PDB file of C-alpha atoms in Angstrom:
ATOM      1  CA  MET T   1       4.382 125.057 118.452  1.00 56.00           C
ATOM      2  CA  THR T   2       2.269 125.101 121.590  1.00 66.00           C
ATOM      3  CA  THR T   3      -1.033 123.305 121.889  1.00 73.00           C
ATOM      4  CA  PRO T   4      -3.972 125.720 122.200  1.00 74.00           C
ATOM      5  CA  LEU T   5      -5.596 125.842 125.609  1.00 84.00           C
ATOM      6  CA  TRP T   6      -9.051 125.282 124.097  1.00 93.00           C
ATOM      7  CA  LYS T   7     -10.073 123.967 120.693  1.00 95.00           C
ATOM      8  CA  THR T   8     -13.802 124.600 121.134  1.00 97.00           C
ATOM      9  CA  ILE T   9     -15.433 127.309 123.256  1.00 97.00           C
ATOM     10  CA  LEU T  10     -19.166 127.433 123.917  1.00 98.00           C
ATOM     11  CA  ALA T  11     -20.747 130.872 124.410  1.00 97.00           C
ATOM     12  CA  ALA T  12     -24.234 130.622 125.883  1.00 96.00           C
ATOM     13  CA  THR T  13     -26.476 133.570 125.039  1.00 95.00           C
ATOM     14  CA  ASP T  14     -29.925 134.882 125.871  1.00 94.00           C
ATOM     15  CA  PHE T  15     -29.431 137.899 123.568  1.00 93.00           C
ATOM     16  CA  SER T  16     -29.202 140.315 126.528  1.00 89.00           C
ATOM     17  CA  ALA T  17     -26.557 143.022 127.009  1.00 87.00           C
ATOM     18  CA  ALA T  18     -24.791 140.699 129.466  1.00 85.00           C
ATOM     19  CA  SER T  19     -24.715 138.024 126.768  1.00 91.00           C
ATOM     20  CA  ASP T  20     -23.234 140.493 124.288  1.00 94.00           C
ATOM     21  CA  VAL T  21     -20.318 140.999 126.677  1.00 92.00           C
ATOM     22  CA  SER T  22     -19.836 137.261 127.262  1.00 92.00           C
ATOM     23  CA  VAL T  23     -20.099 136.421 123.535  1.00 96.00           C
ATOM     24  CA  SER T  24     -17.522 139.133 122.741  1.00 96.00           C
ATOM     25  CA  THR T  25     -15.220 137.704 125.405  1.00 95.00           C
ATOM     26  CA  ALA T  26     -15.666 134.155 124.099  1.00 97.00           C
ATOM     27  CA  ALA T  27     -15.006 135.350 120.533  1.00 98.00           C
ATOM     28  CA  ARG T  28     -11.774 137.083 121.627  1.00 96.00           C
ATOM     29  CA  LEU T  29     -10.642 133.930 123.454  1.00 95.00           C
ATOM     30  CA  ALA T  30     -11.492 131.782 120.421  1.00 97.00           C
ATOM     31  CA  HIS T  31      -9.564 134.148 118.149  1.00 96.00           C
ATOM     32  CA  GLN T  32      -6.525 134.157 120.457  1.00 94.00           C
ATOM     33  CA  CYS T  33      -6.542 130.345 120.799  1.00 93.00           C
ATOM     34  CA  GLY T  34      -7.511 129.553 117.230  1.00 95.00           C
ATOM     35  CA  ALA T  35     -10.529 127.771 118.702  1.00 96.00           C
ATOM     36  CA  LYS T  36     -13.947 127.135 117.199  1.00 97.00           C
ATOM     37  CA  LEU T  37     -16.822 129.060 118.762  1.00 98.00           C
ATOM     38  CA  LEU T  38     -20.190 127.466 119.420  1.00 97.00           C
ATOM     39  CA  MET T  39     -22.906 130.041 120.087  1.00 97.00           C
ATOM     40  CA  LEU T  40     -25.680 128.338 122.045  1.00 97.00           C
ATOM     41  CA  HIS T  41     -29.171 129.607 122.781  1.00 96.00           C
ATOM     42  CA  ILE T  42     -31.672 127.593 124.775  1.00 95.00           C
ATOM     43  CA  VAL T  43     -35.352 128.135 123.976  1.00 92.00           C
ATOM     44  CA  GLU T  44     -37.645 127.616 126.933  1.00 88.00           C
ATOM     45  CA  LEU T  45     -41.254 127.266 125.778  1.00 80.00           C
ATOM     46  CA  HIS T  46     -43.843 128.793 128.127  1.00 76.00           C
ATOM     47  CA  GLY T  47     -47.590 129.223 128.357  1.00 75.00           C
ATOM     48  CA  GLY T  48     -48.494 125.595 127.818  1.00 74.00           C
ATOM     49  CA  LEU T  49     -46.649 125.422 124.508  1.00 75.00           C
ATOM     50  CA  HIS T  50     -44.900 122.201 123.627  1.00 78.00           C
ATOM     51  CA  GLU T  51     -42.412 121.593 120.849  1.00 82.00           C
ATOM     52  CA  THR T  52     -45.115 120.001 118.693  1.00 80.00           C
ATOM     53  CA  THR T  53     -47.871 122.573 119.396  1.00 79.00           C
ATOM     54  CA  MET T  54     -48.972 124.088 116.101  1.00 84.00           C
ATOM     55  CA  ILE T  55     -48.913 127.884 115.941  1.00 78.00           C
ATOM     56  CA  GLN T  56     -49.451 130.503 113.267  1.00 80.00           C
ATOM     57  CA  THR T  57     -46.407 132.577 112.313  1.00 81.00           C
ATOM     58  CA  PRO T  58     -46.919 136.309 112.867  1.00 82.00           C
ATOM     59  CA  ASP T  59     -45.701 137.364 109.420  1.00 83.00           C
ATOM     60  CA  THR T  60     -46.928 134.699 106.961  1.00 81.00           C
ATOM     61  CA  HIS T  61     -49.691 133.147 109.111  1.00 81.00           C
ATOM     62  CA  GLU T  62     -48.295 129.748 108.138  1.00 86.00           C
ATOM     63  CA  LEU T  63     -48.909 126.848 110.538  1.00 89.00           C
ATOM     64  CA  VAL T  64     -45.684 125.504 112.038  1.00 87.00           C
ATOM     65  CA  SER T  65     -44.701 123.728 115.234  1.00 86.00           C
ATOM     66  CA  ALA T  66     -43.747 125.953 118.156  1.00 84.00           C
ATOM     67  CA  GLY T  67     -40.381 124.190 118.307  1.00 86.00           C
ATOM     68  CA  GLU T  68     -39.641 124.809 114.631  1.00 90.00           C
ATOM     69  CA  PHE T  69     -40.666 128.469 114.884  1.00 88.00           C
ATOM     70  CA  ALA T  70     -38.614 129.009 118.058  1.00 89.00           C
ATOM     71  CA  ARG T  71     -35.526 127.367 116.538  1.00 92.00           C
ATOM     72  CA  THR T  72     -35.801 129.432 113.346  1.00 92.00           C
ATOM     73  CA  GLU T  73     -36.190 132.725 115.233  1.00 93.00           C
ATOM     74  CA  ALA T  74     -33.394 131.898 117.695  1.00 94.00           C
ATOM     75  CA  THR T  75     -31.036 130.924 114.865  1.00 96.00           C
ATOM     76  CA  ARG T  76     -31.774 134.240 113.136  1.00 96.00           C
ATOM     77  CA  GLN T  77     -30.994 136.111 116.381  1.00 96.00           C
ATOM     78  CA  LEU T  78     -27.811 134.061 116.916  1.00 96.00           C
ATOM     79  CA  LEU T  79     -26.573 134.928 113.442  1.00 97.00           C
ATOM     80  CA  ASP T  80     -27.407 138.623 113.980  1.00 97.00           C
ATOM     81  CA  GLN T  81     -25.532 138.629 117.291  1.00 97.00           C
ATOM     82  CA  ALA T  82     -22.573 136.839 115.697  1.00 97.00           C
ATOM     83  CA  ARG T  83     -22.411 139.391 112.854  1.00 97.00           C
ATOM     84  CA  ARG T  84     -22.156 142.165 115.445  1.00 97.00           C
ATOM     85  CA  LEU T  85     -19.729 140.525 117.866  1.00 97.00           C
ATOM     86  CA  VAL T  86     -17.698 137.698 116.312  1.00 98.00           C
ATOM     87  CA  PRO T  87     -14.767 138.502 114.003  1.00 96.00           C
ATOM     88  CA  ASP T  88     -14.872 136.859 110.569  1.00 95.00           C
ATOM     89  CA  ALA T  89     -11.616 135.074 111.420  1.00 96.00           C
ATOM     90  CA  VAL T  90     -13.398 133.002 114.105  1.00 97.00           C
ATOM     91  CA  SER T  91     -15.158 129.806 113.010  1.00 97.00           C
ATOM     92  CA  MET T  92     -18.637 130.053 114.569  1.00 97.00           C
ATOM     93  CA  THR T  93     -21.446 127.496 114.659  1.00 96.00           C
ATOM     94  CA  PRO T  94     -24.938 128.432 115.892  1.00 96.00           C
ATOM     95  CA  VAL T  95     -26.679 125.872 118.117  1.00 96.00           C
ATOM     96  CA  VAL T  96     -30.294 126.127 119.313  1.00 95.00           C
ATOM     97  CA  LEU T  97     -31.790 123.652 121.780  1.00 94.00           C
ATOM     98  CA  LEU T  98     -35.120 123.445 123.589  1.00 92.00           C
ATOM     99  CA  GLY T  99     -35.202 123.010 127.362  1.00 91.00           C
ATOM    100  CA  HIS T 100     -34.212 124.611 130.642  1.00 91.00           C
ATOM    101  CA  PRO T 101     -31.175 126.874 130.080  1.00 93.00           C
ATOM    102  CA  ALA T 102     -28.690 125.868 132.802  1.00 92.00           C
ATOM    103  CA  GLU T 103     -29.455 122.181 132.526  1.00 93.00           C
ATOM    104  CA  CYS T 104     -29.171 122.187 128.717  1.00 94.00           C
ATOM    105  CA  ILE T 105     -25.970 124.222 128.687  1.00 95.00           C
ATOM    106  CA  ALA T 106     -24.299 121.897 131.188  1.00 93.00           C
ATOM    107  CA  ALA T 107     -25.657 118.670 129.684  1.00 92.00           C
ATOM    108  CA  HIS T 108     -24.841 119.464 126.063  1.00 92.00           C
ATOM    109  CA  ALA T 109     -21.534 121.338 126.374  1.00 93.00           C
ATOM    110  CA  LYS T 110     -19.389 118.228 126.492  1.00 87.00           C
ATOM    111  CA  GLU T 111     -21.585 116.457 123.915  1.00 92.00           C
ATOM    112  CA  LEU T 112     -21.000 119.412 121.562  1.00 92.00           C
ATOM    113  CA  GLY T 113     -17.234 119.067 122.070  1.00 93.00           C
ATOM    114  CA  ALA T 114     -16.764 122.230 124.133  1.00 96.00           C
ATOM    115  CA  GLU T 115     -13.827 122.525 126.513  1.00 96.00           C
ATOM    116  CA  LEU T 116     -14.892 125.846 128.046  1.00 96.00           C
ATOM    117  CA  ILE T 117     -18.278 127.488 128.605  1.00 96.00           C
ATOM    118  CA  VAL T 118     -18.524 131.283 128.666  1.00 95.00           C
ATOM    119  CA  VAL T 119     -21.756 132.669 130.090  1.00 92.00           C
ATOM    120  CA  GLY T 120     -22.914 136.131 131.120  1.00 87.00           C
ATOM    121  CA  THR T 121     -24.648 136.976 134.344  1.00 82.00           C
ATOM    122  CA  HIS T 122     -26.833 139.980 135.028  1.00 71.00           C
ATOM    123  CA  GLY T 123     -25.461 140.562 138.523  1.00 64.00           C
ATOM    124  CA  ARG T 124     -28.890 140.462 140.168  1.00 60.00           C
ATOM    125  CA  LYS T 125     -28.990 140.834 143.917  1.00 61.00           C
ATOM    126  CA  GLY T 126     -31.473 140.312 146.686  1.00 58.00           C
ATOM    127  CA  LEU T 127     -35.039 139.281 145.998  1.00 55.00           C
ATOM    128  CA  SER T 128     -34.747 139.283 142.193  1.00 50.00           C
ATOM    129  CA  ARG T 129     -31.875 136.787 142.426  1.00 50.00           C
ATOM    130  CA  VAL T 130     -33.835 134.599 144.843  1.00 48.00           C
ATOM    131  CA  LEU T 131     -36.960 134.684 142.657  1.00 45.00           C
ATOM    132  CA  LEU T 132     -35.309 134.489 139.240  1.00 45.00           C
ATOM    133  CA  GLY T 133     -32.235 132.473 140.160  1.00 55.00           C
ATOM    134  CA  SER T 134     -29.104 132.596 138.097  1.00 81.00           C
ATOM    135  CA  VAL T 135     -28.636 130.524 134.969  1.00 86.00           C
ATOM    136  CA  ALA T 136     -24.904 131.220 135.175  1.00 85.00           C
ATOM    137  CA  GLU T 137     -24.720 130.053 138.787  1.00 85.00           C
ATOM    138  CA  ARG T 138     -26.634 126.836 138.045  1.00 89.00           C
ATOM    139  CA  THR T 139     -24.506 126.220 134.945  1.00 90.00           C
ATOM    140  CA  VAL T 140     -21.350 126.496 137.064  1.00 88.00           C
ATOM    141  CA  ARG T 141     -22.738 123.966 139.552  1.00 89.00           C
ATOM    142  CA  LEU T 142     -23.902 121.485 136.898  1.00 91.00           C
ATOM    143  CA  SER T 143     -21.161 121.731 134.280  1.00 93.00           C
ATOM    144  CA  PRO T 144     -18.696 118.890 133.727  1.00 92.00           C
ATOM    145  CA  ILE T 145     -16.252 121.364 132.097  1.00 94.00           C
ATOM    146  CA  PRO T 146     -14.792 124.729 133.187  1.00 94.00           C
ATOM    147  CA  VAL T 147     -17.117 127.743 133.114  1.00 92.00           C
ATOM    148  CA  LEU T 148     -16.067 131.377 132.768  1.00 92.00           C
ATOM    149  CA  THR T 149     -18.792 133.708 134.008  1.00 88.00           C
ATOM    150  CA  ILE T 150     -18.808 137.318 132.886  1.00 86.00           C
ATOM    151  CA  ARG T 151     -20.745 139.518 135.283  1.00 79.00           C
ATOM    152  CA  THR T 152     -22.026 142.851 134.105  1.00 76.00           C
ATOM    153  CA  SER T 153     -23.630 145.201 136.542  1.00 64.00           C
ATOM    154  CA  ASP T 154     -24.155 148.958 136.670  1.00 51.00           C
ATOM    155  CA  ASP T 155     -23.163 149.083 140.308  1.00 50.00           C
ATOM    156  CA  ALA T 156     -20.077 146.930 139.667  1.00 48.00           C
ATOM    157  CA  GLY T 157     -18.672 149.751 137.543  1.00 51.00           C
ATOM    158  CA  GLY T 158     -18.088 147.512 134.533  1.00 54.00           C
ATOM    159  CA  VAL T 159     -17.248 143.902 133.954  1.00 55.00           C
ATOM    160  CA  THR T 160     -15.980 141.512 136.579  1.00 54.00           C
ATOM    161  CA  THR T 161     -15.130 137.886 135.933  1.00 52.00           C
ATOM    162  CA  THR T 162     -15.267 134.798 138.064  1.00 52.00           C
ATOM    163  CA  THR T 163     -14.068 131.377 137.063  1.00 51.00           C
ATOM    164  CA  ARG T 164     -14.821 127.889 138.306  1.00 51.00           C
ATOM    165  CA  LEU T 165     -12.266 125.265 137.420  1.00 50.00           C
ATOM    166  CA  GLN T 166     -13.154 121.601 137.503  1.00 48.00           C
ATOM    167  CA  PRO T 167     -10.827 119.015 139.067  1.00 43.00           C
ATOM    168  CA  LEU T 168      -9.025 116.793 136.562  1.00 42.00           C
ATOM    169  CA  ASP T 169     -10.527 113.654 138.068  1.00 46.00           C
ATOM    170  CA  ASP T 170     -14.065 112.955 139.271  1.00 47.00           C
ATOM    171  CA  GLU T 171     -13.171 113.240 142.951  1.00 44.00           C
ATOM    172  CA  GLY T 172     -14.664 116.328 144.490  1.00 44.00           C
ATOM    173  CA  ALA T 173     -16.522 117.281 141.328  1.00 44.00           C
ATOM    174  CA  GLY T 174     -19.956 118.502 141.630  1.00 45.00           C
TER     175      GLY T 174
END
């Protein structure tokens, strides 16, 4: 019996259409390898909110911390996305963290036991890419493990993939 290429695959998602494609790809890879799938969403709090800032929930008007509310909502969205895209045969664990997306994905992937990161990219060009940057691109640069980027773009005519492989030793990494 051959050893599976990956035992744990991390699919980073922002719940966009590009993320749907990358999560589907990660789920197929996990199914083919018999790997576990970690679905990761990073919550970035804006507008002066901090994790401990107390807010009122829109539905029940209950007071909760912004971090708790964000984690609960993101977990609900992760589970909804998984129901749509991940086969029942794949073992999936939802993970929600607070922070800056690329930095959190790269920093926590190895800690979470992942051996491959799969992330979608929107295929932005020009000024929007300069202004908004690319979480996928920064993740590739920062990650200590291999990253598979799935690019979706209307003008690309479908899905294209690019892969960055890490060296086996620390020389030249980075």
